[in-house]
């Protein structure tokens, strides 16, 4: 199985190679096989990418929004037409089942390109009337060169979620994918150029953290958008602050899902599965602390166990498979250590817990019950298929415990009482909430966290605020009234 791209980087409208950069093996998580190799960007490559973005941005910004939007919408059409090929590549890059990548990765990237492509021509300032005929008008300007840095769980989607609003607003972007999954973003760059994007407006450079760090500190960069862990977010945010750069931080979480005893059990179990095991649990907004009201605890757990044990674990390229491997041996090791910790701390292992005896980085979907708030598995982000089920008695207690975390990315509630549903999400300290479902993130809805889970929002009209700045212009219509 091979997925070798033509070269490691995509700069100024073309593939670029510099073999003096550190060699990075791209590993297919289902077999452990090396399917491609790329080189990390050298300082010269980083410089080339930033220089071409800087040189091209002004002309792109000078085009009308409708023209810019047309390019993005064309790219969306190309992505949809090639969805199967792109999904296979995403599966090879990440190990996620094709059943998932066919509907959740390139397609959600296309949604973002289409949505922001449509919005580009509608970006305007406003007119603010003042006394005496004076007025102020505002101009929505691009920021300049933006840097996007991605995590490995949604390589194609993350590239598109960052590129779409950035480009719609007239910015240029240099994007660095995670070294674990370098392939998808190159395809996004290729397709954007095929759709008519001018050279230099979207560039991809490969590399580890230090390449990201060199991008963040470069004075040509006006904004950094990171999807990653909280510790990386803290470093990047601090580095960006030195030059007062704009940031969007999409970071980790330990989100709560609260299931009341009047909830439809089948839906609540379905929500818990969606919110814990999709992408083998490697989703930032996962509801990994499932608070279940005592009255339905046993019924919930027994149905959950039944459904989790019916997961089809296997070859991700087989469309019948709905649960694939972890992205890497390293991530598998982290998850195994958390599972051991859960057992050691006295949580009850309901199902799963073991590595599969086959090639690749497979671990069973795992459910712990009788988890308490102080256990490590209930406090730290695992970023793998490990669900903690905790019991609760009443609403106030559930809310207080749900909020007792430094994170605040997401939260969900399952109840038949809609008044309670709204009341509870109203009290949750979280950026993205769901009532009677979980983890749906359409491009129309703002997405992002509060507390340590990040700053800024992706998707929706809100993202425009994070990729543009307002200039306000005061216009006097009468004589200047000076004191002397
Ligand atoms: P990391 O934080 O390890 O890495 C994120 C990206 O930042 C990678 O491309 C990484 O490069 C790069 N990086 C690392 N150090 C630096 C630095 N000092 N300066 C600039 N860039 C740097 O996250 P993971 O890739 O392990 O992804 C998992 C995390 O991402 C989880 O915590 C998850 O919750 C979060 N996440 C958040 C989402 C959200 O929208 N809120 C969505 C998806 C994931 P490299 O890894 O190549 O070294």
Coordinates of C-alpha atoms and ligand atoms in Angstrom, one line a residue:
X1 CA 0.0 0.0 0.0
X2 CA 1.6 3.3 -1.1
X3 CA 0.4 6.9 -0.8
X4 CA 3.5 8.8 -1.7
X5 CA 2.8 12.4 -2.5
X6 CA 4.8 14.0 -5.4
X7 CA 6.8 16.0 -2.9
X8 CA 6.7 17.0 0.8
X9 CA 5.6 20.6 0.6
X10 CA 3.2 22.7 -1.5
X11 CA 4.5 26.2 -1.9
X12 CA 3.6 29.0 -4.3
X13 CA 1.2 26.8 -6.3
X14 CA 3.6 23.8 -6.8
X15 CA 5.0 20.8 -5.0
X16 CA 8.4 21.5 -3.5
X17 CA 11.1 19.1 -2.1
X18 CA 14.1 19.7 0.1
X19 CA 15.6 16.3 1.0
X20 CA 17.9 17.9 3.6
X21 CA 14.9 18.1 6.0
X22 CA 14.4 15.3 8.6
X23 CA 12.8 12.2 7.1
X24 CA 9.3 11.5 8.4
X25 CA 7.7 8.1 7.8
X26 CA 4.0 8.0 7.2
X27 CA 2.6 4.9 8.8
X28 CA -0.7 3.2 8.0
X29 CA -2.1 2.6 11.4
X30 CA -3.9 -0.6 10.5
X31 CA -0.8 -2.5 9.5
X32 CA 2.2 -0.4 10.8
X33 CA 3.4 -0.3 7.2
X34 CA 5.3 2.8 5.9
X35 CA 3.1 4.1 3.1
X36 CA 5.0 7.3 2.3
X37 CA 7.9 9.5 3.4
X38 CA 8.1 13.2 3.6
X39 CA 10.8 15.6 4.7
X40 CA 10.4 18.2 7.5
X41 CA 10.7 21.7 6.2
X42 CA 14.1 23.3 6.6
X43 CA 14.3 27.0 7.5
X44 CA 14.8 27.7 3.8
X45 CA 11.5 26.0 3.0
X46 CA 9.6 27.8 5.8
X47 CA 11.0 31.1 4.5
X48 CA 10.0 30.3 0.9
X49 CA 6.4 29.5 2.1
X50 CA 6.1 32.6 4.1
X51 CA 7.6 34.8 1.4
X52 CA 5.3 33.5 -1.2
X53 CA 2.2 33.9 1.1
X54 CA 3.3 37.5 1.9
X55 CA 3.9 38.4 -1.8
X56 CA 0.6 36.9 -3.0
X57 CA -1.8 38.1 -0.3
X58 CA -2.4 41.7 -1.4
X59 CA -3.6 40.8 -4.8
X60 CA -5.9 38.1 -3.4
X61 CA -7.3 40.6 -0.9
X62 CA -7.9 43.1 -3.8
X63 CA -10.2 40.7 -5.6
X64 CA -13.9 40.9 -4.9
X65 CA -15.3 38.6 -2.2
X66 CA -17.5 37.0 -4.9
X67 CA -14.4 36.1 -7.0
X68 CA -12.6 34.7 -4.0
X69 CA -15.7 32.8 -3.0
X70 CA -16.0 31.3 -6.5
X71 CA -12.6 29.7 -6.1
X72 CA -13.5 28.1 -2.7
X73 CA -16.8 26.8 -4.0
X74 CA -15.1 25.3 -7.1
X75 CA -12.7 23.6 -4.7
X76 CA -15.7 22.2 -2.7
X77 CA -17.1 20.7 -5.9
X78 CA -13.8 19.1 -6.8
X79 CA -13.5 17.6 -3.3
X80 CA -17.0 16.2 -3.5
X81 CA -16.4 14.7 -6.9
X82 CA -13.2 13.0 -5.6
X83 CA -14.6 12.2 -2.2
X84 CA -13.9 8.4 -2.4
X85 CA -10.2 8.9 -3.4
X86 CA -9.7 11.5 -0.7
X87 CA -11.5 9.4 1.9
X88 CA -9.2 6.4 1.1
X89 CA -6.2 8.7 1.5
X90 CA -7.6 10.0 4.8
X91 CA -8.1 6.4 6.0
X92 CA -4.5 5.5 5.1
X93 CA -3.2 8.7 6.8
X94 CA -5.2 8.2 10.0
X95 CA -6.4 4.6 10.2
X96 CA -10.0 5.8 10.6
X97 CA -12.6 3.5 8.9
X98 CA -13.6 4.4 5.4
X99 CA -17.2 4.1 6.6
X100 CA -16.4 7.3 8.6
X101 CA -14.0 9.1 6.3
X102 CA -16.5 8.9 3.4
X103 CA -19.0 11.0 5.3
X104 CA -17.0 13.1 7.9
X105 CA -13.7 14.3 6.5
X106 CA -13.3 15.5 3.0
X107 CA -17.1 16.2 2.9
X108 CA -16.9 18.4 6.0
X109 CA -14.0 20.2 4.4
X110 CA -16.1 20.8 1.3
X111 CA -18.9 22.1 3.5
X112 CA -16.5 24.7 4.9
X113 CA -15.2 25.7 1.5
X114 CA -18.8 26.0 0.2
X115 CA -20.1 27.9 3.3
X116 CA -17.2 30.4 3.5
X117 CA -17.1 30.7 -0.3
X118 CA -20.8 31.7 -0.2
X119 CA -20.1 34.2 2.6
X120 CA -17.1 35.8 1.0
X121 CA -19.1 38.2 -1.2
X122 CA -21.3 39.2 1.7
X123 CA -18.5 40.4 4.0
X124 CA -19.1 44.1 4.6
X125 CA -18.5 46.9 7.1
X126 CA -21.2 49.1 8.4
X127 CA -22.4 52.6 8.3
X128 CA -22.8 54.3 11.7
X129 CA -24.7 57.6 11.6
X130 CA -23.6 60.3 14.1
X131 CA -24.9 63.8 15.1
X132 CA -24.6 66.7 12.7
X133 CA -24.4 64.5 9.7
X134 CA -21.1 63.0 10.6
X135 CA -20.8 59.3 10.2
X136 CA -18.4 56.4 10.7
X137 CA -18.0 53.5 8.3
X138 CA -16.1 50.4 9.0
X139 CA -14.0 48.3 6.7
X140 CA -13.5 44.6 7.2
X141 CA -9.8 44.0 6.3
X142 CA -7.9 40.7 6.2
X143 CA -5.2 40.2 8.7
X144 CA -2.4 39.2 6.2
X145 CA -0.5 35.9 6.4
X146 CA -2.1 33.4 8.7
X147 CA -0.6 30.2 10.0
X148 CA -2.6 27.1 10.5
X149 CA -1.3 24.2 12.6
X150 CA -3.2 20.9 12.7
X151 CA -3.7 17.9 14.9
X152 CA -3.7 14.4 13.4
X153 CA -7.3 13.3 14.0
X154 CA -9.0 15.3 11.2
X155 CA -6.1 16.3 8.8
X156 CA -8.3 17.2 5.8
X157 CA -11.1 18.8 7.8
X158 CA -8.7 20.9 9.9
X159 CA -6.9 22.2 6.8
X160 CA -10.3 23.2 5.2
X161 CA -11.8 24.6 8.5
X162 CA -8.8 26.9 8.8
X163 CA -8.2 27.7 5.1
X164 CA -11.9 28.5 4.2
X165 CA -12.6 31.5 6.5
X166 CA -9.0 32.7 6.2
X167 CA -9.1 32.7 2.4
X168 CA -12.7 34.0 2.2
X169 CA -11.5 37.1 4.2
X170 CA -8.6 37.8 1.8
X171 CA -5.7 36.3 3.9
X172 CA -3.0 33.9 2.7
X173 CA -2.2 30.8 4.8
X174 CA 0.8 28.6 5.5
X175 CA -0.5 25.4 7.0
X176 CA 1.5 22.8 8.9
X177 CA -0.2 19.4 9.4
X178 CA 0.7 17.1 12.2
X179 CA 3.8 15.1 11.3
X180 CA 1.7 12.0 12.0
X181 CA -0.7 12.7 9.2
X182 CA 0.9 14.9 6.5
X183 CA -1.0 13.7 3.4
X184 CA -4.5 15.2 3.4
X185 CA -3.5 18.9 3.6
X186 CA -1.3 18.5 0.4
X187 CA -4.4 17.3 -1.5
X188 CA -6.4 20.3 -0.2
X189 CA -3.6 22.6 -1.5
X190 CA -3.6 20.8 -4.9
X191 CA -7.4 21.1 -5.2
X192 CA -7.5 24.7 -4.2
X193 CA -5.0 25.5 -7.0
X194 CA -6.9 23.4 -9.5
X195 CA -9.9 25.5 -8.6
X196 CA -8.1 28.7 -9.5
X197 CA -6.5 29.8 -6.3
X198 CA -3.5 32.1 -7.1
X199 CA -0.1 30.7 -6.3
X200 CA 1.1 31.5 -2.7
X201 CA -2.3 31.9 -1.1
X202 CA -2.4 28.4 0.5
X203 CA 0.9 26.7 1.2
X204 CA 1.6 23.5 3.1
X205 CA 4.9 22.8 4.9
X206 CA 5.7 19.6 6.8
X207 CA 7.4 19.1 10.1
X208 CA 7.4 18.6 13.8
X209 CA 6.7 21.1 16.5
X210 CA 9.8 23.2 15.8
X211 CA 8.6 23.9 12.3
X212 CA 5.3 25.1 13.8
X213 CA 7.2 27.2 16.4
X214 CA 9.3 28.9 13.7
X215 CA 6.1 29.8 11.8
X216 CA 4.5 31.2 14.9
X217 CA 7.4 33.5 15.7
X218 CA 8.0 34.9 12.2
X219 CA 7.3 38.6 12.0
X220 CA 5.5 38.2 8.6
X221 CA 2.7 36.2 10.4
X222 CA -0.4 38.1 11.6
X223 CA -2.4 35.2 13.0
X224 CA -2.0 31.6 14.3
X225 CA -4.8 29.1 14.4
X226 CA -3.9 25.9 16.2
X227 CA -5.8 22.7 16.7
X228 CA -3.9 20.7 19.3
X229 CA -3.4 19.9 22.9
X230 CA -3.6 22.3 25.8
X231 CA 0.2 22.2 26.5
X232 CA 1.0 23.0 22.9
X233 CA -1.7 25.7 22.9
X234 CA -0.1 27.4 25.9
X235 CA 3.2 27.5 24.1
X236 CA 1.8 28.8 20.9
X237 CA -0.4 31.3 22.5
X238 CA 2.5 32.7 24.6
X239 CA 4.8 32.8 21.5
X240 CA 2.1 34.7 19.5
X241 CA 1.6 37.1 22.3
X242 CA 5.1 38.4 22.0
X243 CA 4.1 40.2 18.8
X244 CA 0.4 40.6 19.7
X245 CA -0.6 38.2 17.0
X246 CA -4.2 37.1 16.7
X247 CA -4.9 33.5 17.7
X248 CA -7.5 30.8 17.5
X249 CA -6.9 27.9 19.9
X250 CA -8.9 24.7 19.4
X251 CA -7.6 22.6 22.2
X252 CA -8.5 19.5 24.2
X253 CA -11.3 18.6 26.5
X254 CA -12.8 16.3 29.1
X255 CA -16.4 17.0 28.3
X256 CA -19.4 15.9 30.2
X257 CA -22.5 14.1 28.9
X258 CA -25.4 14.1 31.4
X259 CA -28.0 11.4 31.0
X260 CA -31.2 11.9 33.1
X261 CA -33.4 9.0 34.0
X262 CA -36.2 10.2 31.7
X263 CA -33.9 10.0 28.7
X264 CA -34.6 7.7 25.8
X265 CA -32.0 5.0 26.6
X266 CA -31.4 4.0 23.0
X267 CA -30.6 7.6 22.0
X268 CA -28.5 8.2 25.1
X269 CA -26.5 5.1 24.5
X270 CA -26.2 6.1 20.8
X271 CA -25.0 9.6 21.9
X272 CA -22.4 8.1 24.3
X273 CA -21.1 5.8 21.5
X274 CA -20.9 8.8 19.0
X275 CA -19.3 10.9 21.7
X276 CA -16.6 8.3 22.7
X277 CA -15.8 5.8 20.0
X278 CA -16.1 7.7 16.6
X279 CA -12.6 7.9 15.2
X280 CA -11.5 5.4 17.8
X281 CA -12.1 8.1 20.4
X282 CA -9.7 10.6 18.9
X283 CA -12.1 13.5 18.9
X284 CA -11.5 16.7 21.0
X285 CA -15.1 17.3 21.8
X286 CA -15.8 13.8 23.1
X287 CA -18.1 13.4 26.0
X288 CA -15.8 11.1 27.9
X289 CA -17.4 11.7 31.3
X290 CA -20.8 10.2 31.0
X291 CA -22.9 11.1 34.1
X292 CA -25.8 8.7 34.3
X293 CA -28.6 9.3 36.8
X294 CA -28.8 6.3 39.2
X295 CA -32.3 5.2 38.3
X296 CA -31.2 4.1 34.8
X297 CA -27.6 3.3 35.4
X298 CA -27.8 -0.5 35.1
X299 CA -30.2 -0.4 32.1
X300 CA -27.9 2.1 30.4
X301 CA -24.8 0.1 31.1
X302 CA -26.2 -3.2 29.9
X303 CA -27.5 -1.7 26.6
X304 CA -24.2 0.2 26.2
X305 CA -22.1 -3.0 26.7
X306 CA -24.3 -4.9 24.2
X307 CA -23.9 -2.2 21.5
X308 CA -20.2 -1.5 22.1
X309 CA -19.5 -5.3 21.8
X310 CA -21.3 -5.3 18.4
X311 CA -18.7 -2.8 17.0
X312 CA -17.1 -4.2 13.8
X313 CA -13.4 -3.9 14.4
X314 CA -11.1 -4.6 11.5
X315 CA -9.7 -3.4 8.2
X316 CA -10.5 0.3 7.9
X317 CA -10.7 0.0 4.1
X318 CA -13.6 -2.5 4.5
X319 CA -16.7 -0.4 4.5
X320 CA -18.3 -2.8 7.0
X321 CA -15.7 -1.8 9.6
X322 CA -16.9 0.8 12.0
X323 CA -14.0 0.9 14.5
X324 CA -10.4 1.2 13.4
X325 CA -7.0 1.4 15.0
X326 CA -5.4 4.3 17.0
X327 CA -3.4 6.7 14.8
X328 CA 0.0 5.6 16.1
X329 CA 1.8 3.2 18.4
X330 CA 2.6 6.1 20.7
X331 CA -1.1 7.1 21.0
X332 CA -2.0 3.4 21.6
X333 CA 0.6 3.3 24.5
X334 CA -0.9 6.4 26.1
X335 CA -4.4 4.9 26.0
X336 CA -3.2 1.5 27.4
X337 CA -1.6 3.3 30.3
X338 CA -4.8 5.2 31.1
X339 CA -6.7 1.9 31.0
X340 CA -4.3 0.3 33.4
X341 CA -4.6 3.4 35.6
X342 CA -8.4 3.0 35.6
X343 CA -8.2 -0.6 36.7
X344 CA -5.7 0.3 39.4
X345 CA -7.8 3.1 40.7
X346 CA -10.7 0.7 41.2
X347 CA -13.0 1.6 38.3
X348 CA -15.2 -1.3 37.0
X349 CA -14.2 -2.4 33.5
X350 CA -17.5 -3.1 31.8
X351 CA -16.1 -4.0 28.4
X352 CA -12.9 -3.7 26.3
X353 CA -9.5 -2.8 27.8
X354 CA -7.2 -5.0 25.7
X355 CA -5.0 -4.5 22.7
X356 CA -6.0 -6.6 19.7
X357 CA -3.8 -9.5 18.8
X358 CA -3.2 -8.4 15.2
X359 CA -1.0 -6.0 13.3
X360 CA -1.7 -2.3 13.6
X361 CA -2.5 -0.1 16.6
X362 CA -5.9 -1.6 17.6
X363 CA -7.3 -1.4 21.1
X364 CA -10.9 -2.4 22.1
X365 CA -13.5 0.3 22.7
X366 CA -13.5 0.4 26.5
X367 CA -16.1 1.4 29.1
X368 CA -15.4 1.9 32.8
X369 CA -18.3 2.3 35.3
X370 CA -18.3 3.4 38.9
X371 CA -15.8 6.0 38.0
X372 CA -15.4 8.8 40.6
X373 CA -14.5 12.4 40.0
X374 CA -11.1 12.2 41.5
X375 CA -9.9 9.3 39.3
X376 CA -7.2 10.2 36.7
X377 CA -9.3 8.7 33.9
X378 CA -12.1 11.1 34.9
X379 CA -9.8 14.2 35.0
X380 CA -7.4 13.9 32.1
X381 CA -8.0 13.9 28.4
X382 CA -7.1 10.4 27.1
X383 CA -7.8 11.0 23.4
X384 CA -8.7 7.4 22.8
X385 CA -11.7 5.0 23.1
X386 CA -12.1 5.1 26.8
X387 CA -15.5 6.1 28.3
X388 CA -15.9 6.8 32.0
X389 CA -19.5 6.3 33.4
X390 CA -20.2 8.2 36.6
X391 CA -23.4 8.1 38.7
X392 CA -25.4 11.0 40.0
X393 CA -28.5 11.8 42.0
X394 CA -29.8 15.2 41.0
X395 CA -29.5 18.0 38.5
X396 CA -27.6 20.5 40.6
X397 CA -25.0 17.9 41.6
X398 CA -24.6 16.8 37.9
X399 CA -24.0 20.4 36.8
X400 CA -21.5 21.1 39.5
X401 CA -19.5 18.0 38.9
X402 CA -19.7 18.4 35.1
X403 CA -18.2 21.9 35.4
X404 CA -15.5 20.8 37.9
X405 CA -12.7 20.6 35.2
X406 CA -10.2 23.1 33.8
X407 CA -11.6 22.2 30.3
X408 CA -14.7 23.6 28.6
X409 CA -14.9 22.4 25.0
X410 CA -18.2 20.7 24.9
X411 CA -21.1 19.2 26.8
X412 CA -24.3 17.3 26.3
X413 CA -27.6 16.4 28.0
X414 CA -30.0 13.7 27.4
X415 CA -33.5 14.2 28.8
X416 CA -37.2 14.0 27.8
X417 CA -37.8 17.3 29.7
X418 CA -36.7 20.0 27.2
X419 CA -37.0 22.8 29.8
X420 CA -34.4 20.9 31.8
X421 CA -32.3 20.3 28.7
X422 CA -32.0 24.0 28.1
X423 CA -31.5 24.8 31.8
X424 CA -28.7 22.3 32.1
X425 CA -26.8 23.4 28.9
X426 CA -27.3 27.0 30.0
X427 CA -25.4 26.1 33.2
X428 CA -22.6 24.1 31.5
X429 CA -19.3 25.9 31.1
X430 CA -18.6 24.7 27.5
X431 CA -18.4 26.2 24.1
X432 CA -20.3 23.6 22.1
X433 CA -23.4 21.9 23.6
X434 CA -25.9 19.3 22.5
X435 CA -29.4 18.4 23.7
X436 CA -30.4 14.8 22.9
X437 CA -27.5 14.2 20.5
X438 CA -23.8 14.5 20.6
X439 CA -20.8 15.6 18.5
X440 CA -22.6 17.0 15.5
X441 CA -20.5 19.9 14.2
X442 CA -22.1 21.4 11.1
X443 CA -20.2 24.3 9.5
X444 CA -23.1 26.6 10.2
X445 CA -22.6 26.3 14.0
X446 CA -19.7 28.0 15.9
X447 CA -17.2 25.5 17.3
X448 CA -14.7 26.1 20.1
X449 CA -14.0 26.0 23.8
X450 CA -14.0 28.1 27.0
X451 CA -11.6 27.8 29.9
X452 CA -8.5 25.8 29.0
X453 CA -10.1 24.4 25.9
X454 CA -9.3 27.5 23.8
X455 CA -10.1 30.9 22.5
X456 CA -11.9 31.9 19.4
X457 CA -14.4 30.0 17.3
X458 CA -14.1 28.0 14.1
X459 CA -17.0 27.7 11.5
X460 CA -20.1 29.8 11.2
X461 CA -20.1 33.6 10.8
X462 CA -18.2 33.8 14.0
X463 CA -15.0 32.6 12.3
X464 CA -15.0 35.7 10.1
X465 CA -14.3 37.8 13.3
X466 CA -11.2 35.7 13.8
X467 CA -9.7 36.1 10.3
X468 CA -10.4 39.8 9.8
X469 CA -10.1 43.1 11.6
X470 CA -12.2 46.3 11.5
X471 CA -11.0 49.7 10.4
X472 CA -13.3 52.5 11.5
X473 CA -13.3 55.7 9.5
X474 CA -14.8 58.9 10.9
X475 CA -16.1 61.2 8.3
X476 CA -16.8 64.8 9.3
X477 CA -19.5 66.7 7.2
X478 CA -19.0 70.1 8.9
X479 CA -16.3 72.5 10.0
X480 CA -13.6 71.4 12.5
X481 CA -14.4 72.8 15.9
X482 CA -10.9 73.2 17.5
X483 CA -10.4 74.9 20.9
X484 CA -7.8 77.4 19.6
Ligands
LIG1 P1 -0.3 18.4 19.7 O1 -0.7 19.6 20.6 O2 0.7 17.5 20.1 O3 0.1 19.0 18.3 C1 -0.7 19.9 17.5 C2 0.1 20.5 16.4 O4 1.0 21.5 17.0 C3 1.0 19.5 15.7 O5 1.0 19.8 14.3 C4 2.3 19.7 16.3 O6 3.4 19.3 15.5 C5 2.3 21.2 16.5 N1 3.2 21.7 17.6 C6 3.7 21.0 18.6 N2 4.5 21.8 19.4 C7 4.5 23.0 18.8 C8 5.1 24.3 19.1 N3 5.8 24.5 20.2 N4 4.8 25.4 18.3 C9 4.0 25.2 17.2 N5 3.4 24.0 16.9 C10 3.6 22.9 17.6 O7 -1.7 17.7 19.5 P2 -2.0 16.3 18.7 O8 -1.5 16.4 17.3 O9 -1.4 15.2 19.6 O10 -3.6 16.3 18.7 C11 -4.3 15.9 19.8 C12 -4.8 17.1 20.6 O11 -5.5 18.0 19.8 C13 -5.8 16.7 21.7 O12 -5.5 17.4 22.9 C14 -7.1 17.1 21.1 O13 -8.1 17.4 22.1 C15 -6.8 18.3 20.4 N6 -7.7 18.6 19.3 C16 -8.6 19.7 19.5 C17 -9.6 19.9 18.6 C18 -10.5 21.1 18.7 O14 -11.0 21.6 17.7 N7 -10.6 21.7 19.9 C19 -9.8 19.0 17.4 C20 -8.8 18.0 17.4 C21 -7.9 17.8 18.3 P3 3.8 17.7 15.6 O15 2.8 16.9 16.3 O16 4.0 17.3 14.2 O17 5.1 17.7 16.3

